[in-house]
Structures are given as structure tokens and as C-alpha cells.
Amino acid sequence: MSVWEITHFLTNTVALVGASSEMQFDPDLSESFWAQFENRVPGAPLHWNARPELAVLPKEGRRKLPPRADVSPFTATGLVVNEKVHTALGDLLARFGQLLEINVDGKTEYYYNVTNVLSCIDRKHSEFDGPYAEVPVFLGSQVPSVPCIFIEPAIHGRIFVNDAAKNAMAEIIVANKISGLDFKRCDTSD
């Protein structure tokens, strides 16, 4: 079974979302902002007392904001998706994680936190930097054949899908003209 990483091929051409400019310059506010998106235990559900407030970030050297994608580049582990993606892919995504409401410049969007953990890294063939695999190789025989979206505990900050989930998502992406979501094939050892 093949493994694919969810990627965002438009990162350099669309607007990013993140902490507001006030938070970026205040270390205490910035730290507390990013802490709400962190999972100390891979796959743990997140719980918020209030919706996180995100902002569309300006690009350096540009006066006008670039366009937004349906899936916005975001530096936390999960994905920031708009209502279009929530409607089209929400049922599939929710089977493997949480779609948590957030505010982006006053509008409701969603943070996708993957809670499905699948340990399927080939430790013999992967390249590690400390405890995390920088260049992963997956054991294809340990990846299920039914649709699966997952995180691998030995790989920090990345989301993966198997062939069945990638194919199902790709059909929905094309049918709904969803921008900002792509897949990169990963190496497997069997």
C-alpha cells in the first residue's frame, strides 16, 4: 500500500494564516497562541475554551494580500480549511480527527487535528534526526487498504494518507474545485 503526504503546493503564492501581528511581537502571547495547537501526545484530541483567533498574514514586500486558498498554509501540525472544504471533505476528515472551529479575520473556518495514529515507519530504511524521521520510509504492508488519514509518531508535523484516502480525496477536490491541497508520494519498503 502506498503512503502519501498531504502538502500545500501553493504556499508561496497564497496568503498564510497565523497569529495576529500583536501576538507575533509579544513572546508570551505568541507562545500561548501556538500552545493551543500543540499535542504533547501524538493524536491526542485538542480542547479549547474559546475559538482561537487567527489572521490572514501579509506577505513581505507586497502591498496587497495574496488570494486565499481553500486550505491555507499554517505552521501548526493540522490544516486550516474553509467552509467549502468542511462541506466537501468533512465527513471523511472527521473519521480520522477533529474539525475544530476557529476564527480567521472574523470568519468561521476549521482547524483539522488528526487523531488517528499509525505506527508504520521502516526504522531500518528511514533517515532520522534525533527522535524524528526526516526522510521517512514506510512499511507498506502495515498500512490499511481502506481509507486512512494518519500521523506517524516518529514524524513530527506531517499528515499522511493511504492510496484509498488519497483517491477519495482527489475526486472530491476535483469535483469541488478545492485549492491548496495536494499529495506527495512517500517511499515504502515493501
mmCIF file of C-alpha atoms in Angstrom, residues 10 68-72 80-93 99 107-110 169 171-181:
data_model
loop_
_atom_site.group_PDB
_atom_site.id
_atom_site.type_symbol
_atom_site.label_atom_id
_atom_site.label_comp_id
_atom_site.label_asym_id
_atom_site.label_seq_id
_atom_site.Cartn_x
_atom_site.Cartn_y
_atom_site.Cartn_z
ATOM 1 C CA LEU A 10 0.617 26.998 -3.271
ATOM 2 C CA ARG A 68 -6.614 32.745 -0.033
ATOM 3 C CA ALA A 69 -6.656 29.038 -0.810
ATOM 4 C CA ASP A 70 -9.403 26.732 0.449
ATOM 5 C CA VAL A 71 -6.740 25.018 2.559
ATOM 6 C CA SER A 72 -4.474 27.701 3.977
ATOM 7 C CA VAL A 80 -6.763 25.289 8.274
ATOM 8 C CA VAL A 81 -9.740 24.690 5.981
ATOM 9 C CA ASN A 82 -12.622 26.900 4.925
ATOM 10 C CA GLU A 83 -16.344 26.085 4.846
ATOM 11 C CA LYS A 84 -16.116 24.746 1.269
ATOM 12 C CA VAL A 85 -13.593 22.090 2.349
ATOM 13 C CA HIS A 86 -15.544 21.387 5.543
ATOM 14 C CA THR A 87 -18.688 20.713 3.497
ATOM 15 C CA ALA A 88 -16.976 18.640 0.788
ATOM 16 C CA LEU A 89 -14.418 16.647 2.798
ATOM 17 C CA GLY A 90 -15.714 16.977 6.361
ATOM 18 C CA ASP A 91 -17.251 13.508 6.648
ATOM 19 C CA LEU A 92 -14.044 11.809 5.503
ATOM 20 C CA LEU A 93 -11.740 14.038 7.564
ATOM 21 C CA LEU A 99 -12.589 19.683 12.753
ATOM 22 C CA LYS A 107 -14.955 34.341 9.783
ATOM 23 C CA THR A 108 -15.531 30.769 10.952
ATOM 24 C CA GLU A 109 -13.069 28.283 9.499
ATOM 25 C CA TYR A 110 -11.783 24.948 10.808
ATOM 26 C CA MET A 169 -9.979 12.964 -1.534
ATOM 27 C CA GLU A 171 -12.065 13.008 -6.579
ATOM 28 C CA ILE A 172 -13.735 15.375 -4.117
ATOM 29 C CA ILE A 173 -11.026 18.013 -4.624
ATOM 30 C CA VAL A 174 -11.524 17.996 -8.390
ATOM 31 C CA ALA A 175 -15.341 17.874 -8.208
ATOM 32 C CA ASN A 176 -15.452 20.827 -5.789
ATOM 33 C CA LYS A 177 -12.505 22.797 -7.238
ATOM 34 C CA ILE A 178 -10.727 22.868 -3.881
ATOM 35 C CA SER A 179 -7.434 24.771 -3.913
ATOM 36 C CA GLY A 180 -4.413 24.346 -1.689
ATOM 37 C CA LEU A 181 -4.423 20.612 -1.066
#
